[in-house]
mmCIF file of N, CA, C and O in Angstrom:
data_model
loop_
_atom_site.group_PDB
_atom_site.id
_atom_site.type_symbol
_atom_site.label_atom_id
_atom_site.label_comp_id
_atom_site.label_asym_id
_atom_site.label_seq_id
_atom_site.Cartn_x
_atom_site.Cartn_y
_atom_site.Cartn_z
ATOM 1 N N UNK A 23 88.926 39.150 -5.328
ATOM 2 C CA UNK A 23 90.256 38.608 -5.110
ATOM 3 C C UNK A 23 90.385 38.278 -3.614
ATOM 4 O O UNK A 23 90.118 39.200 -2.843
ATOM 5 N N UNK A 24 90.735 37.166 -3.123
ATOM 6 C CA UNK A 24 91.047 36.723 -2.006
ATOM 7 C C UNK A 24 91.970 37.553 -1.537
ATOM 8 O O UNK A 24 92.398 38.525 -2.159
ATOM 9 N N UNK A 25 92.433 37.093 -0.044
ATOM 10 C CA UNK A 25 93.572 37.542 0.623
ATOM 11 C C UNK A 25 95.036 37.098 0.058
ATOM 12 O O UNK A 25 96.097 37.597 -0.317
ATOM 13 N N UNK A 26 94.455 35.942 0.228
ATOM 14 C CA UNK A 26 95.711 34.516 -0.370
ATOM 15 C C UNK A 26 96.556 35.466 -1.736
ATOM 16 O O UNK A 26 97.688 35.951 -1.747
ATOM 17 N N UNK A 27 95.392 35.471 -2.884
ATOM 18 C CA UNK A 27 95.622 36.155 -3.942
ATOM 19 C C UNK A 27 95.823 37.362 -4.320
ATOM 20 O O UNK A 27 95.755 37.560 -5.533
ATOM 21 N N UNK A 28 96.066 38.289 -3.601
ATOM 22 C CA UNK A 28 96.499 39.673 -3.078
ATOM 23 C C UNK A 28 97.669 39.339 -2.691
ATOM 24 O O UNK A 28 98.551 39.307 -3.549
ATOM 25 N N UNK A 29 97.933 39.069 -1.580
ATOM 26 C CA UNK A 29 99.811 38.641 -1.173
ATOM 27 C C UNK A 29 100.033 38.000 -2.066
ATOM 28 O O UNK A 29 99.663 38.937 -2.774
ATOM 29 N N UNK A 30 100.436 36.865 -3.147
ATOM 30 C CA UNK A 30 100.574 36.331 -4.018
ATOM 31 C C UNK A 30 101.099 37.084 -4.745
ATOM 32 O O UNK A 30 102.327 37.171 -4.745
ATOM 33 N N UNK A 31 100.041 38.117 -5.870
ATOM 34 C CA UNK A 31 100.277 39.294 -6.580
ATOM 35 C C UNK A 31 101.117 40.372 -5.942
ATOM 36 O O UNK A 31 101.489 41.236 -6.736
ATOM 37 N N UNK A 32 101.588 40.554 -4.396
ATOM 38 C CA UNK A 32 102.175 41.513 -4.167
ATOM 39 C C UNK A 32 103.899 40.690 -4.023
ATOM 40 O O UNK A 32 105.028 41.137 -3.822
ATOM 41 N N UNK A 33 103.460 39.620 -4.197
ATOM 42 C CA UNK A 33 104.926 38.535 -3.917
ATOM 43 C C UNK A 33 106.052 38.693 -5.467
ATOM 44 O O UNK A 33 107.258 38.809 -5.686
ATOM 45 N N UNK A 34 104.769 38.610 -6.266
ATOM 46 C CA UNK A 34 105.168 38.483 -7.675
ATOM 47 C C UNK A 34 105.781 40.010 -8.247
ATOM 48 O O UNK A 34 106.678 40.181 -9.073
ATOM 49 N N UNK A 35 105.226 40.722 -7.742
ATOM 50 C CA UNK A 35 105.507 42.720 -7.469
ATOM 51 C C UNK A 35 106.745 42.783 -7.003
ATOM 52 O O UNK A 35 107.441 43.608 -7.595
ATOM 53 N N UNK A 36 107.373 42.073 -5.962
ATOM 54 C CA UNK A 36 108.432 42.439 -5.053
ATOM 55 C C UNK A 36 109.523 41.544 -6.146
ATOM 56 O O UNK A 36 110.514 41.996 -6.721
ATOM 57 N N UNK A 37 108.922 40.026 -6.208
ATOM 58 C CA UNK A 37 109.828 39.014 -7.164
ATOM 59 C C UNK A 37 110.329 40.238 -8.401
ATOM 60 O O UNK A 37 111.460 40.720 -8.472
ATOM 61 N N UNK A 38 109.105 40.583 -9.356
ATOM 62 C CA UNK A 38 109.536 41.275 -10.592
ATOM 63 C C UNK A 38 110.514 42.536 -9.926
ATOM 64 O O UNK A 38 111.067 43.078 -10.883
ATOM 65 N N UNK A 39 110.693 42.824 -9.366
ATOM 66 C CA UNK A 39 110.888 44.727 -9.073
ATOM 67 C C UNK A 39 112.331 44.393 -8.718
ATOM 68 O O UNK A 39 113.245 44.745 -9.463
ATOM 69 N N UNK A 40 112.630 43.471 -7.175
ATOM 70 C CA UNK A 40 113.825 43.271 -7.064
ATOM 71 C C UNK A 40 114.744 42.106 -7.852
ATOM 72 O O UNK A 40 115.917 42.315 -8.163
ATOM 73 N N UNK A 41 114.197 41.128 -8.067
ATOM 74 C CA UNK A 41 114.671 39.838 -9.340
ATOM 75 C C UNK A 41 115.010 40.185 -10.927
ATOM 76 O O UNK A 41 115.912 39.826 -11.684
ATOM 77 N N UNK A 42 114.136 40.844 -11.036
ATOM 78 C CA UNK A 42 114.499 41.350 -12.708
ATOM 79 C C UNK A 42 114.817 42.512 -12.775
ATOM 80 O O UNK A 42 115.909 42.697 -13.313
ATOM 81 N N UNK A 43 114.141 43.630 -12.342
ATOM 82 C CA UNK A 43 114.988 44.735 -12.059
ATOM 83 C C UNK A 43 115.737 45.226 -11.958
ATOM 84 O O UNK A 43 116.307 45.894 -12.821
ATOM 85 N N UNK A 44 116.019 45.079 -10.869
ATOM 86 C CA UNK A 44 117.495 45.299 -9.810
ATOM 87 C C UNK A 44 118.876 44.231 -9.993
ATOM 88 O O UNK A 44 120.067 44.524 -9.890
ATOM 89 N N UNK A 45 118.417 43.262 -10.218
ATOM 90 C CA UNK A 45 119.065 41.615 -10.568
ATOM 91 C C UNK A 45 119.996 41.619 -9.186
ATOM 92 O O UNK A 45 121.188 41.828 -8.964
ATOM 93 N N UNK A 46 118.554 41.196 -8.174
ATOM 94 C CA UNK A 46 118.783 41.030 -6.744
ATOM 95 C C UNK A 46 118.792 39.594 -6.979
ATOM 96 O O UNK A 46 117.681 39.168 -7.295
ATOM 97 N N UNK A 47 119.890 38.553 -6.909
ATOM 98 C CA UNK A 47 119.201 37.251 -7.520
ATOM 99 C C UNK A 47 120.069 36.388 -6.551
ATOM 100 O O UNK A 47 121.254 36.645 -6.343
ATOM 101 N N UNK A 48 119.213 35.053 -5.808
ATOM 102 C CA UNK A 48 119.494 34.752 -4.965
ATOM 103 C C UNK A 48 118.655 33.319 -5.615
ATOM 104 O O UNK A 48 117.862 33.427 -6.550
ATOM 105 N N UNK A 49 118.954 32.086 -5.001
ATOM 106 C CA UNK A 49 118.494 31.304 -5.351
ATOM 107 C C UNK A 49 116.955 30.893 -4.605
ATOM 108 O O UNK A 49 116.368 29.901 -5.039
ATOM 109 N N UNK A 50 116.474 31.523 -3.718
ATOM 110 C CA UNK A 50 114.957 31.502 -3.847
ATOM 111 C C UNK A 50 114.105 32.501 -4.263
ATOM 112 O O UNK A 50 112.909 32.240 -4.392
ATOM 113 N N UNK A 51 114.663 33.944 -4.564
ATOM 114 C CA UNK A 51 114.087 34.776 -5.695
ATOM 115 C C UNK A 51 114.180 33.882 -7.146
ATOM 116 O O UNK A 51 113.287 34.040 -7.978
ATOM 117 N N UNK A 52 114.986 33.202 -7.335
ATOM 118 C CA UNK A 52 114.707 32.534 -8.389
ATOM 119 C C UNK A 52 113.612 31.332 -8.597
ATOM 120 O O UNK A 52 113.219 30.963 -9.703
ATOM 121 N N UNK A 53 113.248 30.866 -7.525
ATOM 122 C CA UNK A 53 112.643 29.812 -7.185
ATOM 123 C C UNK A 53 111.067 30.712 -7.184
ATOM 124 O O UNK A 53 110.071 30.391 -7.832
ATOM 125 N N UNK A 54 111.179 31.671 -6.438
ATOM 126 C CA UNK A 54 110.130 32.321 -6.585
ATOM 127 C C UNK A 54 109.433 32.914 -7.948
ATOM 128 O O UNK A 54 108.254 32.752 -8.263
ATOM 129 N N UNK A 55 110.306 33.548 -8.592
ATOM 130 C CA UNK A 55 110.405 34.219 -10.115
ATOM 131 C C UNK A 55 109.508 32.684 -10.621
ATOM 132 O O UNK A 55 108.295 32.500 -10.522
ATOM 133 N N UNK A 56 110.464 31.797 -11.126
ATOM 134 C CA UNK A 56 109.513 31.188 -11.127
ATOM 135 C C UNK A 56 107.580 30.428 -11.342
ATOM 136 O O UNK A 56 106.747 30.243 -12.229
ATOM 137 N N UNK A 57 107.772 30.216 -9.713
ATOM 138 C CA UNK A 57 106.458 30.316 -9.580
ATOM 139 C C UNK A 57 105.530 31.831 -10.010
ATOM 140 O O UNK A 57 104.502 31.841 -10.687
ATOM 141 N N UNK A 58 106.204 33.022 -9.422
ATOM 142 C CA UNK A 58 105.079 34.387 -9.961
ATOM 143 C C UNK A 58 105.248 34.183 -11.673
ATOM 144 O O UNK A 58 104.198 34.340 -12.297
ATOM 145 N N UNK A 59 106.753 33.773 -12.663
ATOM 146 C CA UNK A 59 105.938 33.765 -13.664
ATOM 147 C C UNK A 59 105.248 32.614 -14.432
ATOM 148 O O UNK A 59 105.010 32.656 -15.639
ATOM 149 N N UNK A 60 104.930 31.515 -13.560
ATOM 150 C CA UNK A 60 103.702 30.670 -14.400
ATOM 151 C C UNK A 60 102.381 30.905 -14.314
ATOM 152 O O UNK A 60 101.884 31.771 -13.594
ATOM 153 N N UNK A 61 101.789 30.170 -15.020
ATOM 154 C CA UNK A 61 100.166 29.966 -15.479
ATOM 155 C C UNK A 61 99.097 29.318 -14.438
ATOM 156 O O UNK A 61 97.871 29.313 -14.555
ATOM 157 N N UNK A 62 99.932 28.740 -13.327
ATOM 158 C CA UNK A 62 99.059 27.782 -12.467
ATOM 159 C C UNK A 62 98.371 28.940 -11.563
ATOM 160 O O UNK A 62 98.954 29.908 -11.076
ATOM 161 N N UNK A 63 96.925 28.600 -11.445
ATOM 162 C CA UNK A 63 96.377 29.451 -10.759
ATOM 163 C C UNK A 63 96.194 29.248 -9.224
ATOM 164 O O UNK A 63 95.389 29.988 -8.659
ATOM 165 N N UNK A 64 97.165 27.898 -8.179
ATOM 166 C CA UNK A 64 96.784 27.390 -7.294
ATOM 167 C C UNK A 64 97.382 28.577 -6.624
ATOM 168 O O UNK A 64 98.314 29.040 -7.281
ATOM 169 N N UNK A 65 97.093 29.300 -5.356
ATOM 170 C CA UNK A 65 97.303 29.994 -4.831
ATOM 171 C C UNK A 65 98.311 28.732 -3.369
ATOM 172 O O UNK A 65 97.775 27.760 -2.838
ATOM 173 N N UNK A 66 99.581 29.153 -3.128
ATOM 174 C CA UNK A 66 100.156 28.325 -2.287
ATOM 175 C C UNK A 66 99.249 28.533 -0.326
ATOM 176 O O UNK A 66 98.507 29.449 0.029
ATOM 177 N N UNK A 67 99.535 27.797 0.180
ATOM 178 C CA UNK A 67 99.112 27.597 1.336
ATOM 179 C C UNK A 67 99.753 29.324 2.362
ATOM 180 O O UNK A 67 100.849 29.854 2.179
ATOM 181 N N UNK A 68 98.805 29.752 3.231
ATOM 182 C CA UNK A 68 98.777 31.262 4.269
ATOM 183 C C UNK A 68 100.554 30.883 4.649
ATOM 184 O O UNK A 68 101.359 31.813 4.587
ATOM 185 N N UNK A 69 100.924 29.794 4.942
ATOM 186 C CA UNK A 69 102.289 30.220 5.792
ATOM 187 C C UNK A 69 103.589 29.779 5.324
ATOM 188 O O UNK A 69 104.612 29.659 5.999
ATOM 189 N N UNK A 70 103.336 29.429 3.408
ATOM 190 C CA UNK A 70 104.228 29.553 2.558
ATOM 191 C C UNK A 70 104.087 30.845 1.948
ATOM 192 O O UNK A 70 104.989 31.249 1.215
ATOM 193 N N UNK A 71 103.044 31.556 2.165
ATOM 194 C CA UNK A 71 103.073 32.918 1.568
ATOM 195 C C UNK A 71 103.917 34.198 2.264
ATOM 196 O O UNK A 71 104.690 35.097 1.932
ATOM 197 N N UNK A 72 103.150 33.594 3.614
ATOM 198 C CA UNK A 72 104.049 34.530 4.547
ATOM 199 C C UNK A 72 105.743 34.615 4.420
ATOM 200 O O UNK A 72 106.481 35.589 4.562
ATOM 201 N N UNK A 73 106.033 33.319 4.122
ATOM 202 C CA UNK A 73 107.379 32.998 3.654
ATOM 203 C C UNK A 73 108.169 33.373 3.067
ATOM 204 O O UNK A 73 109.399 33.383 3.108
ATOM 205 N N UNK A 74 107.103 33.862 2.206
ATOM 206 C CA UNK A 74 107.547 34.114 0.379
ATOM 207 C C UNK A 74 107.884 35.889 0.723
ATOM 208 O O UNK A 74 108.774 36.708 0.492
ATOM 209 N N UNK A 75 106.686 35.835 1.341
ATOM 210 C CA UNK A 75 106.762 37.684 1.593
ATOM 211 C C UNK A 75 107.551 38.039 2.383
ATOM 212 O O UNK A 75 107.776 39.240 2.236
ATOM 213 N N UNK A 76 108.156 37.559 3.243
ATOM 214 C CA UNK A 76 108.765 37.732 4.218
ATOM 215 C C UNK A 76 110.623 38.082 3.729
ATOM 216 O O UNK A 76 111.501 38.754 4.270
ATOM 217 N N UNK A 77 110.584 37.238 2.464
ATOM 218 C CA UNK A 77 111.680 36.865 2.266
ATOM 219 C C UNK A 77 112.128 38.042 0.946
ATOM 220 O O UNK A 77 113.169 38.661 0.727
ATOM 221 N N UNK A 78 111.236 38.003 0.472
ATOM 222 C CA UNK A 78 111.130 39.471 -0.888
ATOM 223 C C UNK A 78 111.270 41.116 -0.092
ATOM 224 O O UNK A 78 111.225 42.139 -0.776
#
C-alpha cells in the first residue's frame, strides 16, 4: 500500500467515524463521504489529500 493510499484509507476512517457516526455533516464531509464511499481506485493527488485530512 502506498503512502497516497494509507492517508486515503485513513480519510475514509475519519469521513465514516465523524460523517456517519456522529452525523458531523457539513457539506465537504459530504463531498468527501462520497468519494471514500465509491469504487474508483484513483488515489487523488499528495495536496488534495492533505486537504482532505486536514479538514476531517
Amino acid at each position: 500500500m502506498s503512502i497516497g493510499e494509507l492517508l486515503a484509507h485513513m480519510i475514509g476512517a475519519r469521513v465514516n467515524w465523524f460523517f456517519a457516526w456522529m452525523r458531523e455533516e457539513n457539506a465537504a464531509m459530504t463531498a468527501m463521504d462520497r468519494w471514500a464511499s465509491s469504487d474508483e481506485s484513483a488515489v487523488p493527488e499528495a495536496a488534495e489529500l492533505v486537504a482532505m485530512f486536514e479538514e476531517t
